[in-house]
CSV table of C-alpha atoms and ligand atoms in Angstrom, one decimal:
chain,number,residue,atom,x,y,z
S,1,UNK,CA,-95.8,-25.5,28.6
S,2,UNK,CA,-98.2,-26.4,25.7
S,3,UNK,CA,-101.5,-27.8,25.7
S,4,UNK,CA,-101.4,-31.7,24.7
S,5,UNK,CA,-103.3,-30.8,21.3
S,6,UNK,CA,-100.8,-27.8,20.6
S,7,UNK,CA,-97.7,-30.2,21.2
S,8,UNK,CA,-99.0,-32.0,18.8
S,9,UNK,CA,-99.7,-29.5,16.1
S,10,UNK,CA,-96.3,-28.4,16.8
S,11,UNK,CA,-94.4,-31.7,15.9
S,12,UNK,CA,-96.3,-33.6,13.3
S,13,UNK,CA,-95.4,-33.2,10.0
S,14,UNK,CA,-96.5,-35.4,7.9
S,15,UNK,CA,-98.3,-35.2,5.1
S,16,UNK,CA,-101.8,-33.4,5.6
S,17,UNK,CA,-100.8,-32.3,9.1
S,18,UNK,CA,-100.9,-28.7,9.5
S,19,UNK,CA,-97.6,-28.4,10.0
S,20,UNK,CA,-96.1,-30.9,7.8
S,21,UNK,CA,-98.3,-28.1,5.2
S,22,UNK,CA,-96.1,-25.4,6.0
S,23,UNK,CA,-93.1,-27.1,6.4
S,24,UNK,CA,-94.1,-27.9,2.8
S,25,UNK,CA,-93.9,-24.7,1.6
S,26,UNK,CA,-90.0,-24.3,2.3
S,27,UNK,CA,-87.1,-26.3,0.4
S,28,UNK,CA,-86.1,-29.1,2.2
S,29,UNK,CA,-81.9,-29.8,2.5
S,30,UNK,CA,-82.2,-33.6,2.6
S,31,UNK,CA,-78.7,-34.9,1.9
S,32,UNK,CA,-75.3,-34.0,1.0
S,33,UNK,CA,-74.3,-34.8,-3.1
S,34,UNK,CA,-71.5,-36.7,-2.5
S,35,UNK,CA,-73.8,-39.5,-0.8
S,36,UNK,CA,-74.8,-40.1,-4.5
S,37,UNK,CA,-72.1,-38.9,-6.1
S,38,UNK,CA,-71.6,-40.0,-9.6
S,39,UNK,CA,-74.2,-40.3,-12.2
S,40,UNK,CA,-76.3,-44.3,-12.1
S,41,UNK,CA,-74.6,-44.4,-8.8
S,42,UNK,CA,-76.3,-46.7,-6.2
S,43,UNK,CA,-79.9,-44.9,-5.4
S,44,UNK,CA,-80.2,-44.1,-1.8
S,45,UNK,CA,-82.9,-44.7,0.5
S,46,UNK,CA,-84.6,-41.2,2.1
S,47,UNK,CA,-87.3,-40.5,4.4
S,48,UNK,CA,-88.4,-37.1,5.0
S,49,UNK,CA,-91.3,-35.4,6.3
S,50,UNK,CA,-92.6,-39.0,7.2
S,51,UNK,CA,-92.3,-40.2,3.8
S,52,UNK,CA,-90.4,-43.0,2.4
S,53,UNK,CA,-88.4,-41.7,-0.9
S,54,UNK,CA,-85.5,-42.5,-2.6
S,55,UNK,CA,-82.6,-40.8,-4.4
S,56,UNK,CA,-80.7,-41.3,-7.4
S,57,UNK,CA,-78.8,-39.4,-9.9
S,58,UNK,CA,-79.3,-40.4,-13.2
S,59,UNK,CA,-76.7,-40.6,-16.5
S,60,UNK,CA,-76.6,-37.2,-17.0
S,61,UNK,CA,-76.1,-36.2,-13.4
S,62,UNK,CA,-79.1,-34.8,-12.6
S,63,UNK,CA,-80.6,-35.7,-8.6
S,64,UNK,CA,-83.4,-37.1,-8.6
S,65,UNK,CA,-85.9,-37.7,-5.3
S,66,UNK,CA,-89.1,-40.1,-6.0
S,67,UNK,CA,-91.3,-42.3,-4.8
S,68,UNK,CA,-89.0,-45.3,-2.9
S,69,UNK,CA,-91.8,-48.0,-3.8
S,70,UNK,CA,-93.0,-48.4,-7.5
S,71,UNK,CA,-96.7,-48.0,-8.4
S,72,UNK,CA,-96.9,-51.3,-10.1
S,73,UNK,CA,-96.9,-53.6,-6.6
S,74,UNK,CA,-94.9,-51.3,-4.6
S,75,UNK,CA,-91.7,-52.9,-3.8
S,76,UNK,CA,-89.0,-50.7,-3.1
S,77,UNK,CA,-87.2,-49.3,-6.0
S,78,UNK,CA,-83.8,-49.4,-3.7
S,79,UNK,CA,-83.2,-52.2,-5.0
S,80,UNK,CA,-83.6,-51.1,-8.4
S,81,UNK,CA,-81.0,-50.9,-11.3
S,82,UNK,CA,-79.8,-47.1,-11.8
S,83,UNK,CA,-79.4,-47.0,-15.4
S,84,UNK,CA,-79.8,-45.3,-18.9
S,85,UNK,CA,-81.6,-41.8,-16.9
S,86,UNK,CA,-83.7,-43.8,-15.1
S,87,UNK,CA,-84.5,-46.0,-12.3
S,88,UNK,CA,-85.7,-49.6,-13.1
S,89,UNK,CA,-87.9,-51.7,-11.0
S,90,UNK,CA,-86.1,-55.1,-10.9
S,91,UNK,CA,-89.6,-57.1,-10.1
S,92,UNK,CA,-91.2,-56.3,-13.3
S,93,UNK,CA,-88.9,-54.2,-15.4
S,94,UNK,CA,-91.1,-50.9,-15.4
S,95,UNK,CA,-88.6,-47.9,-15.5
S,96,UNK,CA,-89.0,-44.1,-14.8
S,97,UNK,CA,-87.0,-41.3,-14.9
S,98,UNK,CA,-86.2,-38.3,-12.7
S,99,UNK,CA,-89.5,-36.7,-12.9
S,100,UNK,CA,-91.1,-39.7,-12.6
S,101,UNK,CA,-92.4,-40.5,-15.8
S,102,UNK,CA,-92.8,-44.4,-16.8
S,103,UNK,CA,-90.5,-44.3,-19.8
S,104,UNK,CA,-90.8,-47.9,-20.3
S,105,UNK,CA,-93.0,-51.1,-19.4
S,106,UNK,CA,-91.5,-54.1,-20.9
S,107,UNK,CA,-94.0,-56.7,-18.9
S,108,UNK,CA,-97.2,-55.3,-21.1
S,109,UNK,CA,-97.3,-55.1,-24.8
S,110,UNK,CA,-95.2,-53.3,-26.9
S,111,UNK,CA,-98.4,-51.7,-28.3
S,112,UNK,CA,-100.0,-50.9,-24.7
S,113,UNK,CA,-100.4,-47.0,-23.3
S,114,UNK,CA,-100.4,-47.8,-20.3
S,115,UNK,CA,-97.2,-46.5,-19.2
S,116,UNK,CA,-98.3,-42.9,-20.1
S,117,UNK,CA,-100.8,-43.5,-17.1
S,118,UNK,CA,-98.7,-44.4,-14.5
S,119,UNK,CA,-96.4,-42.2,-12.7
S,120,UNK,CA,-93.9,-42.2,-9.9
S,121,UNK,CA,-94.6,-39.5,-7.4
S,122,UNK,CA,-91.2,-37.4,-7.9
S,123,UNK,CA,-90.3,-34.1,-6.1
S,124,UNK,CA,-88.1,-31.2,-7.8
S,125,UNK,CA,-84.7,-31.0,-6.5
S,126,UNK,CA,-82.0,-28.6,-6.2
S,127,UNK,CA,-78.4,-28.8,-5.9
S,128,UNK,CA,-76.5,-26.3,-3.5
S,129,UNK,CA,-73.1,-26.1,-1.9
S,130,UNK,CA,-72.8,-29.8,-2.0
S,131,UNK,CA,-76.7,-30.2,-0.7
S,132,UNK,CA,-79.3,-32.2,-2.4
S,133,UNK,CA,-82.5,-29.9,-1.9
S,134,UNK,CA,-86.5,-31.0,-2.7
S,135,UNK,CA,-89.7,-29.0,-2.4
S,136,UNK,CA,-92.3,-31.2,-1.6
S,137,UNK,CA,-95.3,-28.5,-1.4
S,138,UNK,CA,-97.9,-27.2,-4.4
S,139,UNK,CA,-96.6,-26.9,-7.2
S,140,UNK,CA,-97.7,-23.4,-7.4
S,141,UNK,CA,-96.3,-22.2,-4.6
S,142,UNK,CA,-92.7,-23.4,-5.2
S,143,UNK,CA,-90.2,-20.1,-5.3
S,144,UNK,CA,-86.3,-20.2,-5.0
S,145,UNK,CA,-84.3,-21.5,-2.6
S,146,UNK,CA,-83.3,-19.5,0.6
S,147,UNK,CA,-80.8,-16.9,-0.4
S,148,UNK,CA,-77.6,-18.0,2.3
S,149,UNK,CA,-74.5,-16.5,2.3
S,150,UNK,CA,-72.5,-19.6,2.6
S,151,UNK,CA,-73.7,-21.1,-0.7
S,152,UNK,CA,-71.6,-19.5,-3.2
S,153,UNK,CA,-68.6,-19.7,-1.2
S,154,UNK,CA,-65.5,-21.6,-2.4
S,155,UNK,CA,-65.0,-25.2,-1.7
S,156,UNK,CA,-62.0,-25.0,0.7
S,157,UNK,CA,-64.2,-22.6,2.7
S,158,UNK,CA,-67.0,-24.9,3.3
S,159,UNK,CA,-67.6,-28.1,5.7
S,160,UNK,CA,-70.5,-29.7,5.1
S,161,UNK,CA,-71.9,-33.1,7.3
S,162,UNK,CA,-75.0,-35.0,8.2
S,163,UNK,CA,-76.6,-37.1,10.7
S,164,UNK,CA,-79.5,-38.4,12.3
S,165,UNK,CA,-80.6,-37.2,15.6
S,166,UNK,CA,-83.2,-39.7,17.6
S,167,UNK,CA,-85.9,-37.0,18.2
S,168,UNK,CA,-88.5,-34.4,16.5
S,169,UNK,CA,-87.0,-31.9,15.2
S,170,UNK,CA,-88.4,-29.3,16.9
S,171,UNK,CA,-86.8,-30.6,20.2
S,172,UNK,CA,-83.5,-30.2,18.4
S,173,UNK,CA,-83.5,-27.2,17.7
S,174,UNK,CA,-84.6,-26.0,21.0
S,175,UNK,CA,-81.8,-27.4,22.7
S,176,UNK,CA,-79.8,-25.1,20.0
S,177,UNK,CA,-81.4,-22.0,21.0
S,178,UNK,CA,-81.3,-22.8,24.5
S,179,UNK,CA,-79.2,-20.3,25.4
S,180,UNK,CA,-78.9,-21.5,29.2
S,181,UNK,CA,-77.5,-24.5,29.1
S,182,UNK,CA,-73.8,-23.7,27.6
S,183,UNK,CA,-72.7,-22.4,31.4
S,184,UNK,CA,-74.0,-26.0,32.5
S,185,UNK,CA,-74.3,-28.8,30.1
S,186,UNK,CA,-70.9,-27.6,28.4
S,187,UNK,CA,-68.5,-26.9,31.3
S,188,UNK,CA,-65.5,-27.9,32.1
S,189,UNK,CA,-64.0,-28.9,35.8
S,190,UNK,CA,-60.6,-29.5,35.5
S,191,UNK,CA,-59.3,-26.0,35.5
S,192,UNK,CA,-60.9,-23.3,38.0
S,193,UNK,CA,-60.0,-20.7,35.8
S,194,UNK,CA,-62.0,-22.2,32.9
S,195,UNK,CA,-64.6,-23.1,35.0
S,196,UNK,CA,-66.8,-20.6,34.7
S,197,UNK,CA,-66.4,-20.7,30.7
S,198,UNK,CA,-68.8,-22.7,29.5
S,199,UNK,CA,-67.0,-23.0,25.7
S,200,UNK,CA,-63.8,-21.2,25.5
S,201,UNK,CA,-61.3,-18.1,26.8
S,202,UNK,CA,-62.4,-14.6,28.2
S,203,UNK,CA,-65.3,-14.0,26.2
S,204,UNK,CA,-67.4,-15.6,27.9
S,205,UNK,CA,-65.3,-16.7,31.7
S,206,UNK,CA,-66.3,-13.5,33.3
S,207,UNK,CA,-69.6,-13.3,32.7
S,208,UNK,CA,-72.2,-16.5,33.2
S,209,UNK,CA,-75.7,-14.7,33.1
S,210,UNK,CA,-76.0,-12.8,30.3
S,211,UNK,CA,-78.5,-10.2,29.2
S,212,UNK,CA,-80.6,-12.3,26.6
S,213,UNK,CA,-82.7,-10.1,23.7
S,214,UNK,CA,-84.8,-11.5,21.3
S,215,UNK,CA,-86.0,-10.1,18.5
S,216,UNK,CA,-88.8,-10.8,15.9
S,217,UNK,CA,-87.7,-10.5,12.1
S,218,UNK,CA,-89.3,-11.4,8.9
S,219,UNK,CA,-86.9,-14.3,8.9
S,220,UNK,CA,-87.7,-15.7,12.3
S,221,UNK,CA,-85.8,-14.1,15.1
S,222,UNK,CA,-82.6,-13.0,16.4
S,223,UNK,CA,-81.6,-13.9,19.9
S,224,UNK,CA,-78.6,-12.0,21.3
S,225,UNK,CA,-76.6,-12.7,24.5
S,226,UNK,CA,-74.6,-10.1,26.3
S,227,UNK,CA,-71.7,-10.5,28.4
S,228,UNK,CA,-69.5,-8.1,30.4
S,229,UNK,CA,-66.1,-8.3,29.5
S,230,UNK,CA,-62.5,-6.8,31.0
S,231,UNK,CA,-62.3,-3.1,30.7
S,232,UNK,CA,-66.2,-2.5,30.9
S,233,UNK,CA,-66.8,-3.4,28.0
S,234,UNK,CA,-69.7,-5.6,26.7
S,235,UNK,CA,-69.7,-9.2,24.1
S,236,UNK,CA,-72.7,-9.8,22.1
S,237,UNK,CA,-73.3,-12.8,20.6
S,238,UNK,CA,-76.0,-12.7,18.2
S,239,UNK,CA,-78.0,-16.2,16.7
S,240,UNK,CA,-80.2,-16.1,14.8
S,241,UNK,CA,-83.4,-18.9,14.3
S,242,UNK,CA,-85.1,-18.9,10.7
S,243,UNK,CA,-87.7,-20.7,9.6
S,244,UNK,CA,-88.1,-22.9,9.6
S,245,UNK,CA,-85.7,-24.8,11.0
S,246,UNK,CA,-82.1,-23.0,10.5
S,247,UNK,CA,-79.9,-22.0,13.3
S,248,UNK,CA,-76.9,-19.4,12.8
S,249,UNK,CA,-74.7,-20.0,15.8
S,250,UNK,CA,-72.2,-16.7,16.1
S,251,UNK,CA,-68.6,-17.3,15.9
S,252,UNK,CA,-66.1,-16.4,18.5
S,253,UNK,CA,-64.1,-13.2,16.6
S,254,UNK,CA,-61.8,-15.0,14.3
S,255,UNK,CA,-63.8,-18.2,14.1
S,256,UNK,CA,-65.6,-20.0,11.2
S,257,UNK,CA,-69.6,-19.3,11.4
S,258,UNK,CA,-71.9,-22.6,11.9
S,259,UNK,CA,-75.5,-23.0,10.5
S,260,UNK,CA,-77.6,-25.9,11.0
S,261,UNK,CA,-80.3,-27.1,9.6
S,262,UNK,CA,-82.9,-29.5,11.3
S,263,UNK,CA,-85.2,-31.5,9.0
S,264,UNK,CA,-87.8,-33.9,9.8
S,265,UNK,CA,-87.2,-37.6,8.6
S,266,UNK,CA,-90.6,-38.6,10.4
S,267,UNK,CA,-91.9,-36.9,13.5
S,268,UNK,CA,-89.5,-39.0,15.9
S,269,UNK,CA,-86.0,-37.9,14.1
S,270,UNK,CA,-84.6,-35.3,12.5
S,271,UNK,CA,-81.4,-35.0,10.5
S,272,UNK,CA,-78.6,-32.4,11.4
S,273,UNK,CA,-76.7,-30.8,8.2
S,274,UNK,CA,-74.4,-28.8,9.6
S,275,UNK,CA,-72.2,-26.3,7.6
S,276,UNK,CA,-68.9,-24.3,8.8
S,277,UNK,CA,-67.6,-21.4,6.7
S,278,UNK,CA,-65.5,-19.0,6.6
S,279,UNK,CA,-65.4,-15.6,4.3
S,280,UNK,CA,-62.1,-14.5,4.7
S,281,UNK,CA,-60.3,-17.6,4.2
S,282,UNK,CA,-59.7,-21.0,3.6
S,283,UNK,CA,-60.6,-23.8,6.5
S,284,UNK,CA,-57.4,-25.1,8.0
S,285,UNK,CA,-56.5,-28.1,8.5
S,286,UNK,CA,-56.7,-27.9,12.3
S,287,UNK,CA,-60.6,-26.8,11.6
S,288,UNK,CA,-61.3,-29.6,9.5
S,289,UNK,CA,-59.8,-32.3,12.3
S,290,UNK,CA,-61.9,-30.9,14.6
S,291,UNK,CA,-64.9,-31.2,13.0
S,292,UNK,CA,-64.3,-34.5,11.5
S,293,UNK,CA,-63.5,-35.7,14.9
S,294,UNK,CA,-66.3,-34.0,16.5
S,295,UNK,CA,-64.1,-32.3,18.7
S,296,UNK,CA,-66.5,-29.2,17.5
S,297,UNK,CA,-69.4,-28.6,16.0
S,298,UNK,CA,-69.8,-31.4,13.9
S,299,UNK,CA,-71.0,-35.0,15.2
S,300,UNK,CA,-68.3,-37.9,14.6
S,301,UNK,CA,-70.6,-40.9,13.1
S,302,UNK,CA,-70.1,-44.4,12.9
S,303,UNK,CA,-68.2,-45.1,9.6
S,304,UNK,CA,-71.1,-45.5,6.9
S,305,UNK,CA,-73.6,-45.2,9.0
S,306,UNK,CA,-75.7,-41.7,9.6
S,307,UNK,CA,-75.4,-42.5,13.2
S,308,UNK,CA,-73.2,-40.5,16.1
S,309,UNK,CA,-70.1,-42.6,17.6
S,310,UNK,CA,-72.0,-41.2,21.2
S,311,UNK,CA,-75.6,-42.0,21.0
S,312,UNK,CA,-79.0,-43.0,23.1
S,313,UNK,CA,-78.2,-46.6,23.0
S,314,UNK,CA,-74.6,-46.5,24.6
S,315,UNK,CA,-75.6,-43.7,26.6
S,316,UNK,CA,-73.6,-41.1,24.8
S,317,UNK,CA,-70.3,-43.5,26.8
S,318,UNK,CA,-71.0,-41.4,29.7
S,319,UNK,CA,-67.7,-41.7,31.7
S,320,UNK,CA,-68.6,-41.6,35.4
S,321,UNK,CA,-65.1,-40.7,36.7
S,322,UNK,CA,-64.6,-38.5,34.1
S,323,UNK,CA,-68.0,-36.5,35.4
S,324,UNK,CA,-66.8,-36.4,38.9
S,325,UNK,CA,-63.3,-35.1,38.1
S,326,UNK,CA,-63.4,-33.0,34.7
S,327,UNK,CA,-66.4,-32.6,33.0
S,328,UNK,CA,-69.8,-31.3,33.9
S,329,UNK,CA,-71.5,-34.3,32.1
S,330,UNK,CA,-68.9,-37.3,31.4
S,331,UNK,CA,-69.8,-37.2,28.2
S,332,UNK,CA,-67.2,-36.1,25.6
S,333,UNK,CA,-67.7,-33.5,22.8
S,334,UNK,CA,-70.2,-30.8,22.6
S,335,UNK,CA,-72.5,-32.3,20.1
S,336,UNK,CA,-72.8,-35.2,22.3
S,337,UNK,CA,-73.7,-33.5,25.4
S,338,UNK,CA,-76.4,-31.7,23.4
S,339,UNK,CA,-78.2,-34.9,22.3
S,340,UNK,CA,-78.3,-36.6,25.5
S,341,UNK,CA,-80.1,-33.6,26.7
S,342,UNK,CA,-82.9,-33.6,24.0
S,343,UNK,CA,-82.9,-37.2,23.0
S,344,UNK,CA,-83.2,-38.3,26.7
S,345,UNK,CA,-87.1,-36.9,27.3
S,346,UNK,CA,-88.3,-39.8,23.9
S,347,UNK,CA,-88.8,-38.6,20.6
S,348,UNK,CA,-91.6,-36.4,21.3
S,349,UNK,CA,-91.1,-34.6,24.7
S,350,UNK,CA,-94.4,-33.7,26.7
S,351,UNK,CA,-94.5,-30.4,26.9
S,352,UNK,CA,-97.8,-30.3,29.1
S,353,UNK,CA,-95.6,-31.6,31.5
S,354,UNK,CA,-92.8,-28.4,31.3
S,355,UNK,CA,-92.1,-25.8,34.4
S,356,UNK,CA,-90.9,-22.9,31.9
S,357,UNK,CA,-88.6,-20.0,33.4
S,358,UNK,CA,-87.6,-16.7,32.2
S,359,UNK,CA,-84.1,-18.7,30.4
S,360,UNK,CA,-86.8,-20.1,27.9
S,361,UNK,CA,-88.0,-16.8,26.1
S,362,UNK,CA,-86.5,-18.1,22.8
S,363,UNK,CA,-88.1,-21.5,22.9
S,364,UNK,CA,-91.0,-20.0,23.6
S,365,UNK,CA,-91.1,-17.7,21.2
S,366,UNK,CA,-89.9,-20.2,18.1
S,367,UNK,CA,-93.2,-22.5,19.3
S,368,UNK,CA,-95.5,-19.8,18.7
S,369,UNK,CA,-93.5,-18.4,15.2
S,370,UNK,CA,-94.1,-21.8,13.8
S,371,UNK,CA,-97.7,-22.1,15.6
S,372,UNK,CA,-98.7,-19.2,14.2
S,373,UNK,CA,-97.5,-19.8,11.1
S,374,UNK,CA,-98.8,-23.4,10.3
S,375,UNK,CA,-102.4,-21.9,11.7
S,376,UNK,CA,-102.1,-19.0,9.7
S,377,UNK,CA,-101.2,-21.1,6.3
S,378,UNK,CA,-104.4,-23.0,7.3
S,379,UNK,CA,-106.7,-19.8,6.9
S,380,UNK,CA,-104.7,-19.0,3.5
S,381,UNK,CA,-102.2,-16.8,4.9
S,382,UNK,CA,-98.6,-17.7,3.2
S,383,UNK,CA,-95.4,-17.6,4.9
S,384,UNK,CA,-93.7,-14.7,3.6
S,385,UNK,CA,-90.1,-16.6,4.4
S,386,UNK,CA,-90.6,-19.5,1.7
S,387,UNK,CA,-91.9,-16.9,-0.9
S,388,UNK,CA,-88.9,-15.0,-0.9
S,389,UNK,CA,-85.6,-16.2,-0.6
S,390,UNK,CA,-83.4,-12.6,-0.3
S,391,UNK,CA,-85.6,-12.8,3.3
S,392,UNK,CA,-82.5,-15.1,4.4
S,393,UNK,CA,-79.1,-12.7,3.8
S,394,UNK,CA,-78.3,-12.9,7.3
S,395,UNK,CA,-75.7,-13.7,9.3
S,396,UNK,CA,-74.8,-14.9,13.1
S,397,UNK,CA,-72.6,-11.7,14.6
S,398,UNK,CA,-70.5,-11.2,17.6
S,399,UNK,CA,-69.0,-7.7,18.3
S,400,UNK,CA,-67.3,-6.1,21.6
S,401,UNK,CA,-69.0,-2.9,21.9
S,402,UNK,CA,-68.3,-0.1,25.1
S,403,UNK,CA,-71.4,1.0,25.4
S,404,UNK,CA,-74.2,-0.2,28.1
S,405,UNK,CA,-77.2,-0.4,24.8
S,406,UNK,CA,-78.8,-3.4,23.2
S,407,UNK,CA,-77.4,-4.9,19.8
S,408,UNK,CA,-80.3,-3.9,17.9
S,409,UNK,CA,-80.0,0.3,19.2
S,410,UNK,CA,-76.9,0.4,17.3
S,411,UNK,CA,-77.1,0.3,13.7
S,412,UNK,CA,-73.8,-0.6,12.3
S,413,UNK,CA,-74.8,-3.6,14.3
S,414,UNK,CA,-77.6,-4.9,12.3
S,415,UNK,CA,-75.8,-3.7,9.4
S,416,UNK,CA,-73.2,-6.0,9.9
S,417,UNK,CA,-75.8,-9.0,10.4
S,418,UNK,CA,-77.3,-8.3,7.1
S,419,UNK,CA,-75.5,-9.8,4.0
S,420,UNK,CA,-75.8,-7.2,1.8
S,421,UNK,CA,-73.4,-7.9,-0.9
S,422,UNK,CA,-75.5,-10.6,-2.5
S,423,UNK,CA,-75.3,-14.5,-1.9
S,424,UNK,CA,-71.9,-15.3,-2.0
S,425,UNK,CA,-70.0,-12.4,-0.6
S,426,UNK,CA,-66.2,-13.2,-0.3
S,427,UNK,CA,-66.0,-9.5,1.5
S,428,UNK,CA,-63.6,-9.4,4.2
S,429,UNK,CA,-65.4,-8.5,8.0
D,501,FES,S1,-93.4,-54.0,-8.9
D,501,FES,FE1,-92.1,-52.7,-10.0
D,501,FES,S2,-92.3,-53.4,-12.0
D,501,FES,FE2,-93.6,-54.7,-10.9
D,502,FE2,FE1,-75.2,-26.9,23.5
């Protein structure tokens, strides 16, 4: 459990809350580029760390992330006209461009200054493996983005999506590394067999509680999960958390890898971008239904909406006779199941009110790295993650080994977690 005051240190972060400060100090993935995809395209509406922006990209191409409401009488520049590398206010006519410059004022005199003194709050943006990025912190302490091996890797090996998920963000991501509830909240009734296998096939059927390890790295943490397998030999599974809010979920051998990435809109949602990739080849087509479905990984969303098919208002279309004959929940797909679990305690659970158990190490552990870190920003300590972006060459694992050891005794193990060929790596693994 936390203390009332320490639950809420840990989930507010907007701006001039302690956290919403160190959250500040990282990039923020905000959207994908295709969701403003051509140059004086329709600007898009974005909230993020509690504050009300907007996107455009302007006639040369270049994304753009500013103030949403002008400074002249702060109506929303949504409705504004996207033109000429610039966005113009369509109540008075003022106009500014990506950095937020007033580049012109047609309502005052065409001798007047006063455009030189007005600005549109603007934040510098990044473009990365088809995701819009901003940094929203001090100018000074701005460094490059996060250094992760799917961002240089060829189109056709990359999935990217987004949506909105109706809680804080750091109750998302617990329910990610929550490593307990995929023998429960995931499993499947209809076939004995499979019972026990709380995602798929033999990697993880004989085996439903694991050896979980955690460990603490400059990036955040690893958590690893071991499982007997036939032959007595042993699975690990190794995720990784980073701060400060990725997740790298280890594929099953053979599988694409998944990262996520939870980012606060405001304190009571979070979006998902959610990435599959594979080094070694291609997606296939059978990958990509799956994710566009949801069938995997990925949320299915109302069309044009940011919004999950399955969400809090319909109940995720819990299927009662479904529950009592196949499914552990009723609810269909993965990333459904996972919602209803942390949407369901509000937006911002009370974790005064928690009965933790040994199964909650990692959860534990992420509330104090981001504690610790937001309280040690306040007494002038930097995170040494946002400074330096080689910090995140890492990659999720999994590996049969035969001996009885921990993943992190055997170095060819963590050598195999790090990326060490550089951003963008098309080695084969
Ligand atoms: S309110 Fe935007 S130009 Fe007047
Ligand atoms: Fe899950």
């Amino acid at each position: 459990m936390l203390s009332r005051e320490d639950n809420e240190y840990l989930t507010r972060t907007g701006p001039g809350a302690p956290m919403g400060n160190f959250m500040r100090r990282f990039w923020m993935p905000f959207m994908l580029s295709d969701e403003i995809a051509e140059p004086d395209c329709p600007p898009v509406r974005v909230t993020l760390l509690g504050e009300d922006l907007l996107a455009f990209r302007d006639s040369k191409g270049r994304a753009a992330l500013v103030d949403q409401f002008c400074p002249h009488r702060r109506v929303s520049l949504f409705f504004g006209r996207n033109e000429d590398c610039g966005i113009r206010c369509v109540y008075h006519g003022w106009k500014f461009d990506a950095d937020g410059n007033c580049v012109d004022m047609p309502s005052e005199p065409a001798d007047s200054t006063y455009k030189d003194k007005v600005k549109l709050k603007s934040y510098p943006v990044r473009e990365k493996a088809g995701i819009v990025w901003a940094y929203m912190g001090p100018v000074d302490k701005q460094s490059d983005l996060p250094e992760l091996e799917w961002m240089n890797v060829p189109d056709d090996h990359l999935y990217v999506s987004r949506w909105i998920q109706q809680c804080n963000f750091v109750q998302a991501v617990e329910g990610e590394i929550d490593s307990a509830h995929v023998s429960f909240l995931h499993r499947k009734l209809e076939n004995d067999a499979q019972n026990k296998a709380a995602l798929t096939g033999a990697f993880f059927a004989n085996d439903t509680a694991p050896k979980w390890k955690v460990t603490e790295s400059d990036f955040g943490m690893t958590l690893g999960a071991r499982r007997k397998v036939e032959n007595g030999r042993f699975y690990w599974r190794m995720n990784q958390w980073l701060y400060p809010f990725y997740t790298m979920i280890a594929p099953v051998p053979g599988e694409a890898r998944t990262v996520r990435m939870w980012v606060p809109v405001d304190d009571g949602r979070c979006n998902i971008i959610c990435i599959s990739y594979r080094n070694d080849k291609p997606l296939s087509e059978q990958e990509l239904h799956n994710w566009q479905t949801g069938a995997a990984g990925h949320a299915a969303r109302i069309p044009g909406t940011l919004t999950p098919i399955a969400n809090l208002d319909n109940d995720y279309n819990i299927d009662r006779e479904l529950q009592a004959a196949e499914s552990f929940t009723g609810i269909t797909g993965i990333r459904a199941q996972d919602a209803a679990m942390t949407e369901s305690p509000g937006r911002i659970v009370d974790r005064s009110q928690e009965h933790l158990a040994t199964s909650d190490t990692a959860i534990i552990q992420m509330r104090k790295l981001l504690i610790d870190g937001a309280r040690n920003l306040e007494k002038g300590i930097e995170p040494a993650a946002a400074q330096d972006g080689a910090i995140y060459r890492v990659r999720s694992h999994s590996v049969v080994i035969d001996e009885e050891i921990d993943f992190d005794d055997r170095a060819d193990i963590l050598e195999d977690m790090r990326v060490t060929a550089g951003v963008g790596t098309q080695a084969a693994e």
